[in-house]
Tab-separated table of C-alpha atoms in Angstrom:
chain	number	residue	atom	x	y	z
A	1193	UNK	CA	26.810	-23.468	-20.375
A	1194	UNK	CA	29.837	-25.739	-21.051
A	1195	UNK	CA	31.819	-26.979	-17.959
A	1196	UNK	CA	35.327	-25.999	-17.622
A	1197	UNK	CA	37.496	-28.590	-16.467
A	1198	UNK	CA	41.296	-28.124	-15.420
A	1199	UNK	CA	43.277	-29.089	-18.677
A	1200	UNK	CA	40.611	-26.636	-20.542
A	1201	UNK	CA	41.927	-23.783	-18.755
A	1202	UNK	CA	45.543	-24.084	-18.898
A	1203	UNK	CA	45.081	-24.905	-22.675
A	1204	UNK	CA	43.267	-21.867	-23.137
A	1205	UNK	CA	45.747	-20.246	-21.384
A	1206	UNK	CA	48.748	-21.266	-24.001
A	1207	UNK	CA	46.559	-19.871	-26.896
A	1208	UNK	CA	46.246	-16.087	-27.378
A	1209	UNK	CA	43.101	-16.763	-28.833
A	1210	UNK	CA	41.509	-17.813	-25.661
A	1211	UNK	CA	43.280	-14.952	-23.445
A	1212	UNK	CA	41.186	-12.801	-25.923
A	1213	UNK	CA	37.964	-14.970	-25.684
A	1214	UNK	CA	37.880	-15.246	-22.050
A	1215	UNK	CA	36.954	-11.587	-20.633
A	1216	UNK	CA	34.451	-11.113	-24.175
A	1217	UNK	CA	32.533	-14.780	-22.642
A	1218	UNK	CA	32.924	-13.193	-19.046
A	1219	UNK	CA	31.654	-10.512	-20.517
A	1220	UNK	CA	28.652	-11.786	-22.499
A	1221	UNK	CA	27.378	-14.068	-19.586
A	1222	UNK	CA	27.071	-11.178	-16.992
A	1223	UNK	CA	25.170	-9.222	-19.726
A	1224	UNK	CA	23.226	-11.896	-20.130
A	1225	UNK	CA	22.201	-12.694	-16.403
A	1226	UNK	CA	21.839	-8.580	-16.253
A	1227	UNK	CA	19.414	-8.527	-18.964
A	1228	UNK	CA	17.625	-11.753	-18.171
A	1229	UNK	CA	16.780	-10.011	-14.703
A	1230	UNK	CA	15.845	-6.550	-15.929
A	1231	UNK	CA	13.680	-8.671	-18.874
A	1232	UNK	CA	11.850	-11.033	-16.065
A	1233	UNK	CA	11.053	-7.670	-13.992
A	1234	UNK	CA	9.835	-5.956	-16.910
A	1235	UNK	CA	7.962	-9.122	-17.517
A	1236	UNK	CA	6.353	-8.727	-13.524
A	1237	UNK	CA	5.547	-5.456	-13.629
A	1238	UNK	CA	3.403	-5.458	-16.784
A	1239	UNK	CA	1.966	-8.987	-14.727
A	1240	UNK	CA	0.974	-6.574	-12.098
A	1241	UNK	CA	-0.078	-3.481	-13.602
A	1242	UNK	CA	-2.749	-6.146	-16.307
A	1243	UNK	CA	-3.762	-8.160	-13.284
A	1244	UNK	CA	-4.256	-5.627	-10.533
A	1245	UNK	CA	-4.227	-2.126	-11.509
A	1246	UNK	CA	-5.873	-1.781	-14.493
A	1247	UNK	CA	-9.063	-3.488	-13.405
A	1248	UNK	CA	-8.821	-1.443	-10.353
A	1249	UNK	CA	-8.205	1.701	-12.605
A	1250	UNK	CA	-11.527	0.979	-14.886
A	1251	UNK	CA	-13.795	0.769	-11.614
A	1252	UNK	CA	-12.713	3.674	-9.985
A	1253	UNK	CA	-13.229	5.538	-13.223
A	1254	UNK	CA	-16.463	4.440	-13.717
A	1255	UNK	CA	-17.299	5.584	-9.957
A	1256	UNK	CA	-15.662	8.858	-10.968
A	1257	UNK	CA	-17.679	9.200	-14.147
A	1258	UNK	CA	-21.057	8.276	-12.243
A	1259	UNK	CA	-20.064	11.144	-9.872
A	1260	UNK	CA	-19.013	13.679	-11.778
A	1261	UNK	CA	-21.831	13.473	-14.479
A	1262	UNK	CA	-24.736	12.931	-12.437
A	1263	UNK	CA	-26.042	15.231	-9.339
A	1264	UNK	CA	-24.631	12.038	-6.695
A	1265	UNK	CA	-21.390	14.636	-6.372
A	1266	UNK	CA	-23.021	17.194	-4.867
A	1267	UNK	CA	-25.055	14.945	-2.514
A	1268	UNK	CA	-22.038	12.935	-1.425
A	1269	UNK	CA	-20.517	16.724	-0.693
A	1270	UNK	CA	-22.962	17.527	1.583
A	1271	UNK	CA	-22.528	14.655	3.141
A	1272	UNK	CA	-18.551	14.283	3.088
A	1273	UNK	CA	-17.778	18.143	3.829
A	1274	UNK	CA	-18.412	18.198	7.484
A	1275	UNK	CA	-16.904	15.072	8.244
A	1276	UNK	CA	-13.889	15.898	6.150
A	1277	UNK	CA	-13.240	19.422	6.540
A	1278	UNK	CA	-13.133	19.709	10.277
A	1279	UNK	CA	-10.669	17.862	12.932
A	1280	UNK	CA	-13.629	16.682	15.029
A	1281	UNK	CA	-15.055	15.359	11.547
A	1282	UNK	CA	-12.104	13.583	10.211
A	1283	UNK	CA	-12.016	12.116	13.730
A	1284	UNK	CA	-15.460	11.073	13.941
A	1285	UNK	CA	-14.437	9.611	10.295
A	1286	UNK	CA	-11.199	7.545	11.826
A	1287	UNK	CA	-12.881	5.864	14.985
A	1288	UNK	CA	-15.992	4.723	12.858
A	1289	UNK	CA	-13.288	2.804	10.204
A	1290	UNK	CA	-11.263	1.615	13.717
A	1291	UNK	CA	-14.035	-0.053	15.593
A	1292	UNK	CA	-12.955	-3.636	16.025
A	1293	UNK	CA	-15.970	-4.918	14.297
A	1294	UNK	CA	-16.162	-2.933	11.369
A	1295	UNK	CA	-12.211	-2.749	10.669
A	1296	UNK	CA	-11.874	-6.254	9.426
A	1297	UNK	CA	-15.273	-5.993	7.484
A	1298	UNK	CA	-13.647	-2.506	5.476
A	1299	UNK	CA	-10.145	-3.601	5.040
A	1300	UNK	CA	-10.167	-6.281	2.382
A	1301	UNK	CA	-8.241	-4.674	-1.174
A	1302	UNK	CA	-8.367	-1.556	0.424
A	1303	UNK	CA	-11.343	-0.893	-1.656
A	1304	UNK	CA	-13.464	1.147	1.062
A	1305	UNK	CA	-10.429	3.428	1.471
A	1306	UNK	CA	-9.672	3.836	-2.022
A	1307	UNK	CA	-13.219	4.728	-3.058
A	1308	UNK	CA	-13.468	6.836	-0.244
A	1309	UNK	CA	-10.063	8.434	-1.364
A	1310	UNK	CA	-11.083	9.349	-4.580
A	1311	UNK	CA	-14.519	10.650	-3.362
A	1312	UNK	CA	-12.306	13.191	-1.194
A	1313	UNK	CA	-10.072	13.741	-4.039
A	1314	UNK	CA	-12.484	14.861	-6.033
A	1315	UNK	CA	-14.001	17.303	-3.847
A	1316	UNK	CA	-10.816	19.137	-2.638
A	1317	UNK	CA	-10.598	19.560	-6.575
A	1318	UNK	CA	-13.637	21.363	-6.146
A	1319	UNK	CA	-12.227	23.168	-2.957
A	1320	UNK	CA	-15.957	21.884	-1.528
A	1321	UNK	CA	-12.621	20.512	0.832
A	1322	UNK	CA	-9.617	22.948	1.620
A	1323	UNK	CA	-6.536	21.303	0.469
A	1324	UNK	CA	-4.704	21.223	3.711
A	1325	UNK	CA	-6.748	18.421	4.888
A	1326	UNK	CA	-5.296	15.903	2.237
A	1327	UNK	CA	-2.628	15.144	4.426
A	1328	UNK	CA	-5.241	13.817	7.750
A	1329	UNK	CA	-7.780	12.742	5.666
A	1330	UNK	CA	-5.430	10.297	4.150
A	1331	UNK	CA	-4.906	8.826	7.977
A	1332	UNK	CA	-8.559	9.759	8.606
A	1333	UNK	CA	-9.785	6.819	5.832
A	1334	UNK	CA	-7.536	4.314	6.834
A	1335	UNK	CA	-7.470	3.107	10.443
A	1336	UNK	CA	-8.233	0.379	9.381
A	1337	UNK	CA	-5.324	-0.651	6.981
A	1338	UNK	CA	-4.765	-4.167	7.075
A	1339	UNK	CA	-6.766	-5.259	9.677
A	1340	UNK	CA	-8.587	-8.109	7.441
A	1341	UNK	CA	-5.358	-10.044	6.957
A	1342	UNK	CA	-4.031	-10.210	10.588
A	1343	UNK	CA	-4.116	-13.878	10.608
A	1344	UNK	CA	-2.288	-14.258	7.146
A	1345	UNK	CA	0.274	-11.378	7.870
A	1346	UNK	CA	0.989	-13.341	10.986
A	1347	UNK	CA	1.501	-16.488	9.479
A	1348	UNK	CA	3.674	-14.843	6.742
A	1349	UNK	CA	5.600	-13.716	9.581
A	1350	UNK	CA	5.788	-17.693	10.602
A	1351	UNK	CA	4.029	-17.089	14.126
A	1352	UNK	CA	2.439	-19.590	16.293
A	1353	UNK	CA	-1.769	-20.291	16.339
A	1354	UNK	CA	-1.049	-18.844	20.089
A	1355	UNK	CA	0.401	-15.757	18.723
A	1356	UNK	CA	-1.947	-15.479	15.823
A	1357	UNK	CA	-5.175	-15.520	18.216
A	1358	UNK	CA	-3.208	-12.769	20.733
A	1359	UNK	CA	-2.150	-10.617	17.943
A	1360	UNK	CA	-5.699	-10.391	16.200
A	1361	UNK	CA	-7.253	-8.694	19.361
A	1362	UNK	CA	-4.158	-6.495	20.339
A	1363	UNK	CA	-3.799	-5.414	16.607
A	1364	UNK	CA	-7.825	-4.351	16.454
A	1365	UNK	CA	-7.343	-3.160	19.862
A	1366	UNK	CA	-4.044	-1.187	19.312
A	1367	UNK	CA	-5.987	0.692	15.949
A	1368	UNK	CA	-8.537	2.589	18.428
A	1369	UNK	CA	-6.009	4.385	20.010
A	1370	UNK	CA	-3.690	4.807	16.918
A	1371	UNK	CA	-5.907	5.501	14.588
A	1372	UNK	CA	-7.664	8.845	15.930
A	1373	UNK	CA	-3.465	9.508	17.301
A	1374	UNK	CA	-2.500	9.156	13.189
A	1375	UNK	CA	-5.287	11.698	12.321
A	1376	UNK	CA	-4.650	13.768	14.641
A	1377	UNK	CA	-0.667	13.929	14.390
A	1378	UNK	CA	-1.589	14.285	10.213
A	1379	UNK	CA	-3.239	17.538	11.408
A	1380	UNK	CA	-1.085	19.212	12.560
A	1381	UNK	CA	1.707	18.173	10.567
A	1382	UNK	CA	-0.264	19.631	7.528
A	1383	UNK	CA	0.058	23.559	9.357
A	1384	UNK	CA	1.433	25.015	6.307
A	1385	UNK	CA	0.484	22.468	3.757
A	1386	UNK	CA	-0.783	24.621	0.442
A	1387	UNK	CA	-1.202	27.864	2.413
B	189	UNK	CA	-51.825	15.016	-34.346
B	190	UNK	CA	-51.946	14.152	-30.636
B	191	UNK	CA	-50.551	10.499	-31.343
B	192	UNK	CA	-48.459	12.088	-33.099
B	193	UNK	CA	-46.804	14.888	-30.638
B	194	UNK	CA	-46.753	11.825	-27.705
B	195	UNK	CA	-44.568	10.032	-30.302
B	196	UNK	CA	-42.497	12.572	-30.539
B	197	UNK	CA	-42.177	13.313	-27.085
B	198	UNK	CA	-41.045	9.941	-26.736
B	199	UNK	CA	-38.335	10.069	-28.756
B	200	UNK	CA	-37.250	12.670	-27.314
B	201	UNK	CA	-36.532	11.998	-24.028
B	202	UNK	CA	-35.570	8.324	-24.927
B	203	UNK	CA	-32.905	10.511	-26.623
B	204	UNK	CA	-32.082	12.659	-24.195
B	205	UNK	CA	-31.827	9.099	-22.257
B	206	UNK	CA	-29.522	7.702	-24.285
B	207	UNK	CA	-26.966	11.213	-24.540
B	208	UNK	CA	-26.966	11.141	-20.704
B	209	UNK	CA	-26.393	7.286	-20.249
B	210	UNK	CA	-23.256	7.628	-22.365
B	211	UNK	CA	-22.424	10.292	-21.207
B	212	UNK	CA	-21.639	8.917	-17.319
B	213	UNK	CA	-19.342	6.336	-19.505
B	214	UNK	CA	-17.646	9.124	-21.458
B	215	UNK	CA	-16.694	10.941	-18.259
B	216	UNK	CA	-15.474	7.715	-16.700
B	217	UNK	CA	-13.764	7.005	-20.170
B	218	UNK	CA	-11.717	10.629	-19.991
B	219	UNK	CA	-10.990	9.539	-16.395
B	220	UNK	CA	-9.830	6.363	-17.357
B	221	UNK	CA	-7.476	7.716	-20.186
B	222	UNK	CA	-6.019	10.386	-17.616
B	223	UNK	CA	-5.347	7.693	-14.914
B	224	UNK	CA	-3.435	5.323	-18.075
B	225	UNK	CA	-1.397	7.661	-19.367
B	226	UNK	CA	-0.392	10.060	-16.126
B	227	UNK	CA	0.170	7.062	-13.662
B	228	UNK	CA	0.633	3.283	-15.258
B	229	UNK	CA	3.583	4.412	-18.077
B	230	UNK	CA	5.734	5.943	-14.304
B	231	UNK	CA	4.903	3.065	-12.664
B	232	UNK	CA	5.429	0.254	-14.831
B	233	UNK	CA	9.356	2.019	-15.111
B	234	UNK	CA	9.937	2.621	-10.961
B	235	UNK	CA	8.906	-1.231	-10.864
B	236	UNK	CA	10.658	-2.630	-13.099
B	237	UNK	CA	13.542	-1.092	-11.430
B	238	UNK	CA	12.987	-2.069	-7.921
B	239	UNK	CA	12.147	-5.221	-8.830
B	240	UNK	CA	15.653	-5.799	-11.102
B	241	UNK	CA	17.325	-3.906	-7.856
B	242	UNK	CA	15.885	-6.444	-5.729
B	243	UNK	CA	17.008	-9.659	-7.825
B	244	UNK	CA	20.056	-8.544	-7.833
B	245	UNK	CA	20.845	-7.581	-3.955
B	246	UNK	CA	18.842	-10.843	-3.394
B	247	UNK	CA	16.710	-11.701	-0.577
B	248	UNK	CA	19.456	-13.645	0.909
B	249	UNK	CA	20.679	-10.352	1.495
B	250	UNK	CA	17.835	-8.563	2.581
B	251	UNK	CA	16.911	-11.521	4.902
B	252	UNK	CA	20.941	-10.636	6.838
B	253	UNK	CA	19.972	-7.125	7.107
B	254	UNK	CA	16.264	-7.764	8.871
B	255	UNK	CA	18.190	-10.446	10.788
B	256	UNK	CA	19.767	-7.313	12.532
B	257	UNK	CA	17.432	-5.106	12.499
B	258	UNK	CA	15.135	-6.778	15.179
B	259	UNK	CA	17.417	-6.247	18.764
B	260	UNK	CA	16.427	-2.250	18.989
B	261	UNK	CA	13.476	-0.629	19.009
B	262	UNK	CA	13.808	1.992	16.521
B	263	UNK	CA	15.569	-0.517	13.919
B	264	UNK	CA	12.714	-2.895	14.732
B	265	UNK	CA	9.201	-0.555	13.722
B	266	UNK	CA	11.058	2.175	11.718
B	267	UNK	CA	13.993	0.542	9.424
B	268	UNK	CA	12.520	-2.988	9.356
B	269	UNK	CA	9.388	-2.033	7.578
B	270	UNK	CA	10.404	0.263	5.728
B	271	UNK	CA	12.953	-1.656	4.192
B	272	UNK	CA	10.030	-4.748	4.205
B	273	UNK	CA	7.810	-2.744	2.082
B	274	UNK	CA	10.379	-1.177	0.196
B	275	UNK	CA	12.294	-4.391	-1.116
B	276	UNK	CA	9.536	-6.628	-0.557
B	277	UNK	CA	6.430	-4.965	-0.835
B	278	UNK	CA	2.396	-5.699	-0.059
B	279	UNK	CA	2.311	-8.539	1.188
B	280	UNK	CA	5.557	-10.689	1.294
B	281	UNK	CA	6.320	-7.800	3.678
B	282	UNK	CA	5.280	-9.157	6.261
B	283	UNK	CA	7.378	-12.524	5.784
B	284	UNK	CA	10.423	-10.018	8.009
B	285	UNK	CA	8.468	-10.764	10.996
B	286	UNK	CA	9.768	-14.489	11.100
B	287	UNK	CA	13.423	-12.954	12.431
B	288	UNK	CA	11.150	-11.210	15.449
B	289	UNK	CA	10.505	-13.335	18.551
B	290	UNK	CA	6.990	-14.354	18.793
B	291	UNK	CA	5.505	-11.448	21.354
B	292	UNK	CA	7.037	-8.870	19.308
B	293	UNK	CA	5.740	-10.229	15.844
B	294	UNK	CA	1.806	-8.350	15.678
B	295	UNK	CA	3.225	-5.007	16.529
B	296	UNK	CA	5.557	-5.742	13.560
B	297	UNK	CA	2.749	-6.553	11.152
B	298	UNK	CA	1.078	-4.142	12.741
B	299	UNK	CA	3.904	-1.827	11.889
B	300	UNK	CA	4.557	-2.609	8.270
B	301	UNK	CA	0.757	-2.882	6.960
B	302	UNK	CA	0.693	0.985	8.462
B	303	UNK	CA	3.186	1.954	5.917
B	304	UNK	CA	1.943	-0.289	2.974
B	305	UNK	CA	-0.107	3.602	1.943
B	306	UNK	CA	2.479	6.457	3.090
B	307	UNK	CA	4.711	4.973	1.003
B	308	UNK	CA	2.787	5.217	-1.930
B	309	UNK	CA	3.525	8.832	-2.681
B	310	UNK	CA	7.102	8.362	-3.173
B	311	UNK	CA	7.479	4.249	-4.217
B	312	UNK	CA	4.197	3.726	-5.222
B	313	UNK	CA	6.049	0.665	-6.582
B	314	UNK	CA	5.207	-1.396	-3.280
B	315	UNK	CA	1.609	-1.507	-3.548
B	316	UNK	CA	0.054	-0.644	-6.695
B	317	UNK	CA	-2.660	-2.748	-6.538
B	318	UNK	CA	-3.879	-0.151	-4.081
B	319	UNK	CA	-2.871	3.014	-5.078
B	320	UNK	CA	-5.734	4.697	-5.049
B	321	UNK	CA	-5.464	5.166	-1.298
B	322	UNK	CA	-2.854	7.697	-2.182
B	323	UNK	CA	-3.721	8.567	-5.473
B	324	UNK	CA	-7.513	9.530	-5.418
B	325	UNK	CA	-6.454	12.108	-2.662
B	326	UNK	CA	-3.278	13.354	-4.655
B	327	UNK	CA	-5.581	13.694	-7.964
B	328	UNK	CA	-7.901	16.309	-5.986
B	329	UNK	CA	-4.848	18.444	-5.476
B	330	UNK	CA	-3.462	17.789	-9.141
B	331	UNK	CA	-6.802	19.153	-10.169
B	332	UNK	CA	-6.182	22.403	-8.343
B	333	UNK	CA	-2.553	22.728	-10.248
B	334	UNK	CA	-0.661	22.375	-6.526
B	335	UNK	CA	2.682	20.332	-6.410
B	336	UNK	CA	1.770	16.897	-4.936
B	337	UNK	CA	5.354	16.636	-3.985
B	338	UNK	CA	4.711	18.332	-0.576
B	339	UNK	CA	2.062	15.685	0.268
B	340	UNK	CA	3.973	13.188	-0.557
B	341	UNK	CA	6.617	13.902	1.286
B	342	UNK	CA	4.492	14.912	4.689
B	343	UNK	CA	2.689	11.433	3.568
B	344	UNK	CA	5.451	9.603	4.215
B	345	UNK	CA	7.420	11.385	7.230
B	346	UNK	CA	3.653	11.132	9.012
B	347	UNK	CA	3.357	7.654	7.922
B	348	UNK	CA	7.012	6.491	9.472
B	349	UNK	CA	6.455	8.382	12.575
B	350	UNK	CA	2.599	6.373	12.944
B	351	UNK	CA	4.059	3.120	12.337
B	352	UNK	CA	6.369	3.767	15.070
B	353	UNK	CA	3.902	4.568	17.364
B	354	UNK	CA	1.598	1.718	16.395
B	355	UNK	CA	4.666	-0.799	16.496
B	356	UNK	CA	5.139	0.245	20.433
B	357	UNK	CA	1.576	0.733	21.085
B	358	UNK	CA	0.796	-2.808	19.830
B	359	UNK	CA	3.540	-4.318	21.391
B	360	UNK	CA	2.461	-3.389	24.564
B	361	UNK	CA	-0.870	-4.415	24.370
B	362	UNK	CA	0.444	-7.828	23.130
B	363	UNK	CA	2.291	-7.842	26.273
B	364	UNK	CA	-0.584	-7.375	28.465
B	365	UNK	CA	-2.729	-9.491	26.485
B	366	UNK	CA	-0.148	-12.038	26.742
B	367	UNK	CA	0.100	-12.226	30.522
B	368	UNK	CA	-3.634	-12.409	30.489
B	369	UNK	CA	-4.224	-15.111	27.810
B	370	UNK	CA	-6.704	-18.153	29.161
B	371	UNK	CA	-4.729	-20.954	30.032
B	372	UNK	CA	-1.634	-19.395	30.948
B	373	UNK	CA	-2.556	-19.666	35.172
B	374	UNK	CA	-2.744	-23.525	34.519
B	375	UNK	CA	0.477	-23.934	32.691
B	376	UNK	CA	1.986	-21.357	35.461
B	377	UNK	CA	0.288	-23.509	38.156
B	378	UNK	CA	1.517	-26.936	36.486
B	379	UNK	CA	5.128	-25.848	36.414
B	380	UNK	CA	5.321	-24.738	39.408
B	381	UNK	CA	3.607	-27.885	40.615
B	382	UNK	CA	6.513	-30.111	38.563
B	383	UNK	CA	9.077	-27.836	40.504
């Protein structure tokens, strides 16, 4: 990009030329800036969806394909239908994932919640789970959201060491009480969900 | 003639064997083409557009309007991070909490890892490494042919109102915890011995 220096403009002012030049350079820059952005978010997102969600994508189908082909679906909706299909049961669900010593163990990726997601998913396909309880269920497997990466969210945040080894304690602490309150507001926000 | 029948029987099942070994990966296969086609082409598009948007408001920008955003209450665990996940999404969210004073800084984290999921129906551009959380759920009520829409939208009105909750909750509890932290009756004890 070439410098423009006093003298340049007022000679490109004198010449008609340049009054016509001008606008079609201001012009072609901003395109240029415009399309360099869109290009280097194009360029991120296809980074993100190669890196994180495709190999994400290929387990969970495998898990699907191992439960939909073999007799483990059935089992696992024995096993999932009580605990998913009643309040009590979704709550029983939410304060296991929010005890303080098990939340930091299930958070990482959100992996637990994700396979447990799909396992749900694919039994209110089968209506082994009435659709209404999508909307607590999705509270119901994650209590425990984020509570791996306390420290590192607080640092992100810039805190102190003093705030970071309050915070941990009060955030696990806090999820007891929220968590089984998140469920249970889901619930009855879903009265007339798919009905 | 025996030898002969065991052999076959042998075959057979290692057959049989083989059909239903490949046929767990040709499940997850169909799975895996359903996921690639229904969900990556949408949300390789919706992020390359939020991401462009967000290069060009820039974060100086974004950093002005969090700066604001942390005096009230409301603006503090309902605007702040849901704009944080919105612009900045999973995890340089969290970065927002370095405008909050130190106390105040786990509810926000708190607050804006609670709404790194409910916002996944809508923008499932902020976190797409884990959509699954959302999207293993939502498939079970594709399956049934139901809009997901509805859940989505409950998803994320249920999700704004938790994080609200959790942001006060948490703060509280920091509060306490705060008061209470080891150390804190010396340093009381020394300054008022200095004074």
């Amino acid at each position: 990009m070439a410098v423009t220096s006093k003298p340049g403009i007022q000679q490109k002012r004198r010449s008609p030329f340049r009054i016509l030049i001008a606008p079609l350079q201001a012009i072609g820059r901003g395109a240029g800036t415009v399309v360099g952005i869109l290009y280097q978010s194009g360029r991120d997102s296809i980074d993100q969806v190669i890196r994180n969600i495709l190999p994400f994508m290929a387990f969970i189908s495998f898990v699907i394909g191992i439960i939909l082909y073999t007799g483990v679906g059935s089992l696992l909706a024995n096993a999932l239908k009580p605990l998913a299909s009643t309040l009590p049961g979704l709550l029983l669900m939410t304060v296991i994932c929010a005890l303080p010593f098990l939340s930091p163990l299930l958070g990482p990726g959100a992996v637990i919640a994700q396979v447990i997601g799909t396992l749900l998913g694919v039994q209110i396909g089968q209506k082994v789970i009435p659709a209404q309880f999508a909307l607590p269920a999705l509270f119901a497997i994650n209590p425990q959201v984020g509570c791996d990466f306390i420290p590192v969210g607080l640092a992100l945040g810039e805190a102190e060491p003093e705030t970071t080894e309050i915070g941990v304690p009060a955030v696990l602490l806090s999820r007891m009480l929220t968590g089984p309150l998140a469920t249970i507001i889901a619930y009855f926000a879903s009265f007339g969900l798919y009905s | 003639m025996d030898v002969l029948s065991i052999i076959d029987g042998i075959f057979k099942a290692l057959a049989t064997f083989a059909t239903e070994f490949i046929g767990v990966f040709q499940k997850g296969a169909t799975t895996f083409v359903g996921l690639v086609t229904g969900i990556v082409p949408l949300l390789i598009v919706l992020m390359t557009a939020v991401n462009a948007l967000v290069r060009l408001i820039g974060p100086e920008r974004i950093d002005r309007v969090a700066q604001a955003s942390s005096s009230n209450v409301f603006l503090r665990y309902l605007v702040l991070p849901f704009l944080a996940v919105f612009f900045l999404t999973n995890p340089m969210a969290y970065t927002l909490g370095r405008f909050l004073p130190e106390k105040q800084k786990p509810a926000f984290y708190d607050s804006a890892v609670s709404f790194v999921h409910p916002i996944l129906g809508l923008f499932p551009h902020a976190n797409p490494g884990e959509i699954f959380v959302w999207a293993g759920i939502a498939a079970g009520i594709t399956t049934l042919g139901l809009p997901v829409g509805d859940l989505a939208v409950r998803y994320f009105l249920v999700g704004l109102v938790v994080i609200f909750i959790r942001g006060i909750v948490t703060e509280g509890i920091t509060a306490i915890m705060w008061a209470r932290r080891p150390g804190v009756a010396d340093a009381e004890a020394s300054e008022a011995a200095e004074a």
